[in-house]
Amino acid sequence: LNPLFQAMESEVSAAFDSGEAEDILSRAFKLFVTREDIYTLQPLGWLNDRIMNFYMSLLVERSKKQGYPAVYAFNTFFYSKLSCTSHKGVKKWTKGVDIFEHDIILVPVHLRIHWTLLVVDLREKTIKYFDSLGQRGDHICKTVLKYLEEESREKRNIELTASEWTLHSMGTEEIPQQNNGNDCGVFVCKFADFISRDKPIIFTAEHMPYFRRKMVWEIIHQQLL
């Protein structure tokens, strides 16, 4: 992980230090990010929905380039809606989209005060749950598999065979863990970043301050480094 360039570092500092909270610093994907949203990327900040959704959109945009897996990312409000209403409550969310044409589906999950990530790999028929606090999410995996079964049946008239799918909550020995109560959102973004490039997850909690500042630049410039 190379150090931030000096020009990038000064731009990140300016985003934190000057201007009004309501200033819009980036606008794309039918979303916008204000300086107040960017403030959540400061040390000890808790990432909010706008930052999470904007970053997931950047990952999806990058996946359109040659050499990357095709990625679809659900909005951060998707799982909470799904868990309350089942498939019928979210079936319009994929209007005009066949999620099964993608390689990877990212589902950021907000558990009141904690961010986690569920990843569907349609190539391998796996559903994996990534939690930087080491908690299991077997029930979340099952909920999303049931959603996929109903989505496939209704949108494609194809029955999925649940027994062909592997569901797994990643253990603390398999993925890095946070060492504070603030970095879960950054962990989710970086889990998604590495997975959406088919790269092994090799970062650690010590990389979080670097990732926070790097994400500021990427969101402002709408470009992943």
PDB file of C-alpha atoms in Angstrom:
ATOM      1  CA  LEU A   1       0.000   0.000   0.000  1.00  0.00           C
ATOM      2  CA  ASN A   2       1.790   3.095  -1.241  1.00  0.00           C
ATOM      3  CA  PRO A   3       1.630   6.344   0.740  1.00  0.00           C
ATOM      4  CA  LEU A   4      -0.841   8.961  -0.453  1.00  0.00           C
ATOM      5  CA  PHE A   5       0.646  11.469  -2.854  1.00  0.00           C
ATOM      6  CA  GLN A   6       1.226  14.880  -1.291  1.00  0.00           C
ATOM      7  CA  ALA A   7      -1.325  16.566  -3.545  1.00  0.00           C
ATOM      8  CA  MET A   8      -3.923  13.955  -2.674  1.00  0.00           C
ATOM      9  CA  GLU A   9      -3.175  14.339   1.018  1.00  0.00           C
ATOM     10  CA  SER A  10      -3.673  18.105   0.912  1.00  0.00           C
ATOM     11  CA  GLU A  11      -6.966  17.643  -0.945  1.00  0.00           C
ATOM     12  CA  VAL A  12      -8.197  15.188   1.659  1.00  0.00           C
ATOM     13  CA  SER A  13      -7.228  17.561   4.474  1.00  0.00           C
ATOM     14  CA  ALA A  14      -9.098  20.390   2.754  1.00  0.00           C
ATOM     15  CA  ALA A  15     -12.221  18.251   2.501  1.00  0.00           C
ATOM     16  CA  PHE A  16     -12.097  17.729   6.271  1.00  0.00           C
ATOM     17  CA  ASP A  17     -11.012  21.202   7.330  1.00  0.00           C
ATOM     18  CA  SER A  18     -12.742  23.834   5.203  1.00  0.00           C
ATOM     19  CA  GLY A  19     -16.197  24.695   3.908  1.00  0.00           C
ATOM     20  CA  GLU A  20     -19.768  24.198   5.081  1.00  0.00           C
ATOM     21  CA  ALA A  21     -21.215  20.879   6.230  1.00  0.00           C
ATOM     22  CA  GLU A  22     -23.920  21.012   3.533  1.00  0.00           C
ATOM     23  CA  ASP A  23     -21.466  21.570   0.643  1.00  0.00           C
ATOM     24  CA  ILE A  24     -21.893  18.868  -2.009  1.00  0.00           C
ATOM     25  CA  LEU A  25     -18.446  17.402  -2.735  1.00  0.00           C
ATOM     26  CA  SER A  26     -19.449  14.676  -5.177  1.00  0.00           C
ATOM     27  CA  ARG A  27     -22.479  13.838  -7.291  1.00  0.00           C
ATOM     28  CA  ALA A  28     -22.909  10.681  -9.402  1.00  0.00           C
ATOM     29  CA  PHE A  29     -25.032   7.520  -9.706  1.00  0.00           C
ATOM     30  CA  LYS A  30     -28.121   9.598  -8.796  1.00  0.00           C
ATOM     31  CA  LEU A  31     -26.463  10.144  -5.405  1.00  0.00           C
ATOM     32  CA  PHE A  32     -24.633  13.019  -3.768  1.00  0.00           C
ATOM     33  CA  VAL A  33     -22.141  13.269  -0.921  1.00  0.00           C
ATOM     34  CA  THR A  34     -21.845  16.325   1.311  1.00  0.00           C
ATOM     35  CA  ARG A  35     -18.912  17.505   3.388  1.00  0.00           C
ATOM     36  CA  GLU A  36     -20.819  16.301   6.447  1.00  0.00           C
ATOM     37  CA  ASP A  37     -20.911  12.806   4.907  1.00  0.00           C
ATOM     38  CA  ILE A  38     -17.180  13.000   4.176  1.00  0.00           C
ATOM     39  CA  TYR A  39     -16.599  13.880   7.836  1.00  0.00           C
ATOM     40  CA  THR A  40     -17.647  10.306   8.716  1.00  0.00           C
ATOM     41  CA  LEU A  41     -14.391   9.165   7.064  1.00  0.00           C
ATOM     42  CA  GLN A  42     -12.354  11.011   9.659  1.00  0.00           C
ATOM     43  CA  PRO A  43     -10.625   8.882  12.319  1.00  0.00           C
ATOM     44  CA  LEU A  44     -13.180   7.250  14.630  1.00  0.00           C
ATOM     45  CA  GLY A  45     -16.066   8.292  12.353  1.00  0.00           C
ATOM     46  CA  TRP A  46     -18.953   5.913  11.661  1.00  0.00           C
ATOM     47  CA  LEU A  47     -19.618   5.648   7.919  1.00  0.00           C
ATOM     48  CA  ASN A  48     -23.164   6.582   6.944  1.00  0.00           C
ATOM     49  CA  ASP A  49     -25.472   5.236   4.227  1.00  0.00           C
ATOM     50  CA  ARG A  50     -24.487   7.881   1.676  1.00  0.00           C
ATOM     51  CA  ILE A  51     -20.802   7.006   1.897  1.00  0.00           C
ATOM     52  CA  MET A  52     -21.518   3.275   1.789  1.00  0.00           C
ATOM     53  CA  ASN A  53     -23.871   3.490  -1.192  1.00  0.00           C
ATOM     54  CA  PHE A  54     -21.603   5.851  -3.129  1.00  0.00           C
ATOM     55  CA  TYR A  55     -18.596   3.599  -2.615  1.00  0.00           C
ATOM     56  CA  MET A  56     -20.553   0.487  -3.641  1.00  0.00           C
ATOM     57  CA  SER A  57     -21.596   2.356  -6.786  1.00  0.00           C
ATOM     58  CA  LEU A  58     -17.935   3.082  -7.532  1.00  0.00           C
ATOM     59  CA  LEU A  59     -17.207  -0.644  -7.269  1.00  0.00           C
ATOM     60  CA  VAL A  60     -20.062  -1.457  -9.653  1.00  0.00           C
ATOM     61  CA  GLU A  61     -18.834   1.176 -12.109  1.00  0.00           C
ATOM     62  CA  ARG A  62     -15.308  -0.238 -12.016  1.00  0.00           C
ATOM     63  CA  SER A  63     -16.641  -3.736 -12.666  1.00  0.00           C
ATOM     64  CA  LYS A  64     -17.809  -2.625 -16.105  1.00  0.00           C
ATOM     65  CA  LYS A  65     -14.187  -2.448 -17.212  1.00  0.00           C
ATOM     66  CA  GLN A  66     -12.584  -5.378 -18.969  1.00  0.00           C
ATOM     67  CA  GLY A  67     -10.916  -7.887 -16.691  1.00  0.00           C
ATOM     68  CA  TYR A  68     -13.175  -7.392 -13.681  1.00  0.00           C
ATOM     69  CA  PRO A  69     -16.006  -9.646 -12.463  1.00  0.00           C
ATOM     70  CA  ALA A  70     -19.475  -8.259 -13.184  1.00  0.00           C
ATOM     71  CA  VAL A  71     -20.708  -6.794  -9.891  1.00  0.00           C
ATOM     72  CA  TYR A  72     -24.165  -5.828  -8.671  1.00  0.00           C
ATOM     73  CA  ALA A  73     -24.555  -4.024  -5.337  1.00  0.00           C
ATOM     74  CA  PHE A  74     -27.759  -3.601  -3.398  1.00  0.00           C
ATOM     75  CA  ASN A  75     -28.576  -0.404  -1.529  1.00  0.00           C
ATOM     76  CA  THR A  76     -27.815  -0.374   2.200  1.00  0.00           C
ATOM     77  CA  PHE A  77     -31.557  -0.345   2.944  1.00  0.00           C
ATOM     78  CA  PHE A  78     -32.197  -3.542   0.952  1.00  0.00           C
ATOM     79  CA  TYR A  79     -31.540  -6.158   3.603  1.00  0.00           C
ATOM     80  CA  SER A  80     -33.499  -4.427   6.374  1.00  0.00           C
ATOM     81  CA  LYS A  81     -36.464  -4.152   4.003  1.00  0.00           C
ATOM     82  CA  LEU A  82     -36.073  -7.772   2.864  1.00  0.00           C
ATOM     83  CA  SER A  83     -35.883  -9.100   6.412  1.00  0.00           C
ATOM     84  CA  CYS A  84     -39.119  -7.303   7.309  1.00  0.00           C
ATOM     85  CA  THR A  85     -41.183  -7.942   4.190  1.00  0.00           C
ATOM     86  CA  SER A  86     -39.639 -10.948   2.347  1.00  0.00           C
ATOM     87  CA  HIS A  87     -39.257 -10.948  -1.443  1.00  0.00           C
ATOM     88  CA  LYS A  88     -42.568  -9.251  -2.166  1.00  0.00           C
ATOM     89  CA  GLY A  89     -41.396  -6.107  -0.394  1.00  0.00           C
ATOM     90  CA  VAL A  90     -38.283  -5.686  -2.536  1.00  0.00           C
ATOM     91  CA  LYS A  91     -39.117  -7.296  -5.867  1.00  0.00           C
ATOM     92  CA  LYS A  92     -39.440  -3.878  -7.534  1.00  0.00           C
ATOM     93  CA  TRP A  93     -35.881  -3.007  -6.492  1.00  0.00           C
ATOM     94  CA  THR A  94     -34.551  -5.064  -9.413  1.00  0.00           C
ATOM     95  CA  LYS A  95     -37.038  -3.874 -12.012  1.00  0.00           C
ATOM     96  CA  GLY A  96     -35.316  -4.017 -15.390  1.00  0.00           C
ATOM     97  CA  VAL A  97     -32.265  -5.796 -13.931  1.00  0.00           C
ATOM     98  CA  ASP A  98     -31.376  -9.482 -14.053  1.00  0.00           C
ATOM     99  CA  ILE A  99     -29.083  -9.888 -11.067  1.00  0.00           C
ATOM    100  CA  PHE A 100     -28.258 -13.413 -12.238  1.00  0.00           C
ATOM    101  CA  GLU A 101     -26.335 -11.992 -15.196  1.00  0.00           C
ATOM    102  CA  HIS A 102     -23.658 -10.829 -12.756  1.00  0.00           C
ATOM    103  CA  ASP A 103     -20.767 -12.699 -11.173  1.00  0.00           C
ATOM    104  CA  ILE A 104     -20.885 -11.146  -7.715  1.00  0.00           C
ATOM    105  CA  ILE A 105     -23.689  -9.567  -5.706  1.00  0.00           C
ATOM    106  CA  LEU A 106     -22.762  -7.305  -2.776  1.00  0.00           C
ATOM    107  CA  VAL A 107     -25.251  -6.830   0.048  1.00  0.00           C
ATOM    108  CA  PRO A 108     -24.138  -4.309   2.686  1.00  0.00           C
ATOM    109  CA  VAL A 109     -26.006  -5.030   5.911  1.00  0.00           C
ATOM    110  CA  HIS A 110     -26.675  -2.455   8.626  1.00  0.00           C
ATOM    111  CA  LEU A 111     -27.327  -4.029  12.025  1.00  0.00           C
ATOM    112  CA  ARG A 112     -28.390  -0.919  13.945  1.00  0.00           C
ATOM    113  CA  ILE A 113     -24.883   0.286  14.891  1.00  0.00           C
ATOM    114  CA  HIS A 114     -22.735  -2.176  12.945  1.00  0.00           C
ATOM    115  CA  TRP A 115     -21.960  -2.690   9.243  1.00  0.00           C
ATOM    116  CA  THR A 116     -21.383  -6.157   7.769  1.00  0.00           C
ATOM    117  CA  LEU A 117     -21.253  -7.543   4.239  1.00  0.00           C
ATOM    118  CA  LEU A 118     -22.908 -10.474   2.518  1.00  0.00           C
ATOM    119  CA  VAL A 119     -21.415 -11.633  -0.786  1.00  0.00           C
ATOM    120  CA  VAL A 120     -23.167 -13.844  -3.331  1.00  0.00           C
ATOM    121  CA  ASP A 121     -20.828 -15.463  -5.854  1.00  0.00           C
ATOM    122  CA  LEU A 122     -23.082 -16.731  -8.625  1.00  0.00           C
ATOM    123  CA  ARG A 123     -20.163 -18.439 -10.346  1.00  0.00           C
ATOM    124  CA  GLU A 124     -19.389 -20.627  -7.343  1.00  0.00           C
ATOM    125  CA  LYS A 125     -22.914 -20.751  -5.900  1.00  0.00           C
ATOM    126  CA  THR A 126     -21.702 -19.462  -2.559  1.00  0.00           C
ATOM    127  CA  ILE A 127     -23.092 -16.982  -0.059  1.00  0.00           C
ATOM    128  CA  LYS A 128     -20.526 -15.685   2.415  1.00  0.00           C
ATOM    129  CA  TYR A 129     -20.952 -13.371   5.373  1.00  0.00           C
ATOM    130  CA  PHE A 130     -18.152 -10.999   6.364  1.00  0.00           C
ATOM    131  CA  ASP A 131     -18.203  -9.472   9.844  1.00  0.00           C
ATOM    132  CA  SER A 132     -15.165  -7.607  11.187  1.00  0.00           C
ATOM    133  CA  LEU A 133     -16.362  -8.311  14.746  1.00  0.00           C
ATOM    134  CA  GLY A 134     -16.466 -12.048  14.133  1.00  0.00           C
ATOM    135  CA  GLN A 135     -20.204 -12.543  14.596  1.00  0.00           C
ATOM    136  CA  ARG A 136     -21.959 -15.231  12.586  1.00  0.00           C
ATOM    137  CA  GLY A 137     -24.644 -14.365  10.060  1.00  0.00           C
ATOM    138  CA  ASP A 138     -26.030 -17.766   9.103  1.00  0.00           C
ATOM    139  CA  HIS A 139     -29.619 -16.506   9.283  1.00  0.00           C
ATOM    140  CA  ILE A 140     -28.727 -13.601   6.983  1.00  0.00           C
ATOM    141  CA  CYS A 141     -27.235 -16.027   4.448  1.00  0.00           C
ATOM    142  CA  LYS A 142     -30.423 -18.127   4.564  1.00  0.00           C
ATOM    143  CA  THR A 143     -32.637 -15.071   4.139  1.00  0.00           C
ATOM    144  CA  VAL A 144     -30.727 -13.984   1.031  1.00  0.00           C
ATOM    145  CA  LEU A 145     -30.735 -17.503  -0.440  1.00  0.00           C
ATOM    146  CA  LYS A 146     -34.508 -17.612  -0.058  1.00  0.00           C
ATOM    147  CA  TYR A 147     -34.661 -14.223  -1.777  1.00  0.00           C
ATOM    148  CA  LEU A 148     -32.558 -15.543  -4.667  1.00  0.00           C
ATOM    149  CA  GLU A 149     -34.851 -18.555  -5.021  1.00  0.00           C
ATOM    150  CA  GLU A 150     -37.943 -16.348  -5.222  1.00  0.00           C
ATOM    151  CA  GLU A 151     -36.258 -13.782  -7.483  1.00  0.00           C
ATOM    152  CA  SER A 152     -35.162 -16.503  -9.903  1.00  0.00           C
ATOM    153  CA  ARG A 153     -38.567 -18.133  -9.896  1.00  0.00           C
ATOM    154  CA  GLU A 154     -40.475 -14.892 -10.487  1.00  0.00           C
ATOM    155  CA  LYS A 155     -38.103 -13.047 -12.841  1.00  0.00           C
ATOM    156  CA  ARG A 156     -36.623 -15.973 -14.840  1.00  0.00           C
ATOM    157  CA  ASN A 157     -39.035 -18.854 -14.225  1.00  0.00           C
ATOM    158  CA  ILE A 158     -36.028 -20.923 -13.135  1.00  0.00           C
ATOM    159  CA  GLU A 159     -35.930 -22.925  -9.915  1.00  0.00           C
ATOM    160  CA  LEU A 160     -32.718 -22.698  -7.893  1.00  0.00           C
ATOM    161  CA  THR A 161     -31.606 -25.851  -6.113  1.00  0.00           C
ATOM    162  CA  ALA A 162     -30.807 -24.750  -2.576  1.00  0.00           C
ATOM    163  CA  SER A 163     -28.751 -27.875  -1.892  1.00  0.00           C
ATOM    164  CA  GLU A 164     -26.259 -26.798  -4.554  1.00  0.00           C
ATOM    165  CA  TRP A 165     -25.407 -23.638  -2.613  1.00  0.00           C
ATOM    166  CA  THR A 166     -22.780 -23.230   0.089  1.00  0.00           C
ATOM    167  CA  LEU A 167     -23.532 -20.767   2.902  1.00  0.00           C
ATOM    168  CA  HIS A 168     -20.695 -19.706   5.178  1.00  0.00           C
ATOM    169  CA  SER A 169     -20.034 -17.122   7.875  1.00  0.00           C
ATOM    170  CA  MET A 170     -16.369 -16.177   7.625  1.00  0.00           C
ATOM    171  CA  GLY A 171     -14.440 -16.938  10.802  1.00  0.00           C
ATOM    172  CA  THR A 172     -12.066 -14.641  12.660  1.00  0.00           C
ATOM    173  CA  GLU A 173      -9.136 -16.682  11.353  1.00  0.00           C
ATOM    174  CA  GLU A 174     -10.287 -16.189   7.754  1.00  0.00           C
ATOM    175  CA  ILE A 175     -10.724 -12.416   7.552  1.00  0.00           C
ATOM    176  CA  PRO A 176      -9.155  -9.433   9.379  1.00  0.00           C
ATOM    177  CA  GLN A 177     -10.935  -8.065  12.436  1.00  0.00           C
ATOM    178  CA  GLN A 178     -11.362  -4.486  13.604  1.00  0.00           C
ATOM    179  CA  ASN A 179      -9.641  -3.387  16.797  1.00  0.00           C
ATOM    180  CA  ASN A 180     -12.031  -0.564  17.699  1.00  0.00           C
ATOM    181  CA  GLY A 181     -15.740   0.258  17.616  1.00  0.00           C
ATOM    182  CA  ASN A 182     -15.666   2.555  14.586  1.00  0.00           C
ATOM    183  CA  ASP A 183     -14.102   0.897  11.558  1.00  0.00           C
ATOM    184  CA  CYS A 184     -16.790  -1.624  10.570  1.00  0.00           C
ATOM    185  CA  GLY A 185     -17.987   0.476   7.610  1.00  0.00           C
ATOM    186  CA  VAL A 186     -14.467   0.824   6.229  1.00  0.00           C
ATOM    187  CA  PHE A 187     -13.941  -2.911   6.626  1.00  0.00           C
ATOM    188  CA  VAL A 188     -17.127  -3.582   4.637  1.00  0.00           C
ATOM    189  CA  CYS A 189     -16.023  -1.240   1.837  1.00  0.00           C
ATOM    190  CA  LYS A 190     -12.586  -2.841   1.639  1.00  0.00           C
ATOM    191  CA  PHE A 191     -13.953  -6.396   1.838  1.00  0.00           C
ATOM    192  CA  ALA A 192     -16.137  -5.449  -1.132  1.00  0.00           C
ATOM    193  CA  ASP A 193     -13.230  -3.762  -2.927  1.00  0.00           C
ATOM    194  CA  PHE A 194     -10.951  -6.799  -2.744  1.00  0.00           C
ATOM    195  CA  ILE A 195     -13.714  -9.332  -3.456  1.00  0.00           C
ATOM    196  CA  SER A 196     -14.938  -7.385  -6.493  1.00  0.00           C
ATOM    197  CA  ARG A 197     -11.427  -7.710  -7.954  1.00  0.00           C
ATOM    198  CA  ASP A 198     -11.157 -11.429  -7.098  1.00  0.00           C
ATOM    199  CA  LYS A 199      -8.231 -10.537  -4.849  1.00  0.00           C
ATOM    200  CA  PRO A 200      -7.322 -12.177  -1.550  1.00  0.00           C
ATOM    201  CA  ILE A 201      -8.141 -10.097   1.508  1.00  0.00           C
ATOM    202  CA  ILE A 202      -4.676  -9.189   2.747  1.00  0.00           C
ATOM    203  CA  PHE A 203      -5.248  -5.919   4.604  1.00  0.00           C
ATOM    204  CA  THR A 204      -5.344  -5.530   8.386  1.00  0.00           C
ATOM    205  CA  ALA A 205      -6.838  -3.160  10.944  1.00  0.00           C
ATOM    206  CA  GLU A 206      -3.657  -1.081  10.736  1.00  0.00           C
ATOM    207  CA  HIS A 207      -4.552  -0.070   7.170  1.00  0.00           C
ATOM    208  CA  MET A 208      -7.830   1.590   8.180  1.00  0.00           C
ATOM    209  CA  PRO A 209      -6.499   5.175   8.624  1.00  0.00           C
ATOM    210  CA  TYR A 210      -4.936   4.979   5.140  1.00  0.00           C
ATOM    211  CA  PHE A 211      -8.122   3.536   3.636  1.00  0.00           C
ATOM    212  CA  ARG A 212     -10.254   6.291   5.174  1.00  0.00           C
ATOM    213  CA  ARG A 213      -8.205   9.059   3.538  1.00  0.00           C
ATOM    214  CA  LYS A 214      -7.939   7.164   0.262  1.00  0.00           C
ATOM    215  CA  MET A 215     -11.724   6.763   0.160  1.00  0.00           C
ATOM    216  CA  VAL A 216     -12.191  10.518   0.571  1.00  0.00           C
ATOM    217  CA  TRP A 217     -10.143  11.156  -2.580  1.00  0.00           C
ATOM    218  CA  GLU A 218     -11.869   8.348  -4.494  1.00  0.00           C
ATOM    219  CA  ILE A 219     -15.358   9.587  -3.636  1.00  0.00           C
ATOM    220  CA  ILE A 220     -14.569  13.202  -4.484  1.00  0.00           C
ATOM    221  CA  HIS A 221     -12.967  12.198  -7.805  1.00  0.00           C
ATOM    222  CA  GLN A 222     -15.435   9.352  -8.458  1.00  0.00           C
ATOM    223  CA  GLN A 223     -12.473   7.156  -9.285  1.00  0.00           C
ATOM    224  CA  LEU A 224     -10.999   4.132  -7.529  1.00  0.00           C
ATOM    225  CA  LEU A 225      -7.232   3.970  -7.196  1.00  0.00           C
TER     226      LEU A 225
END
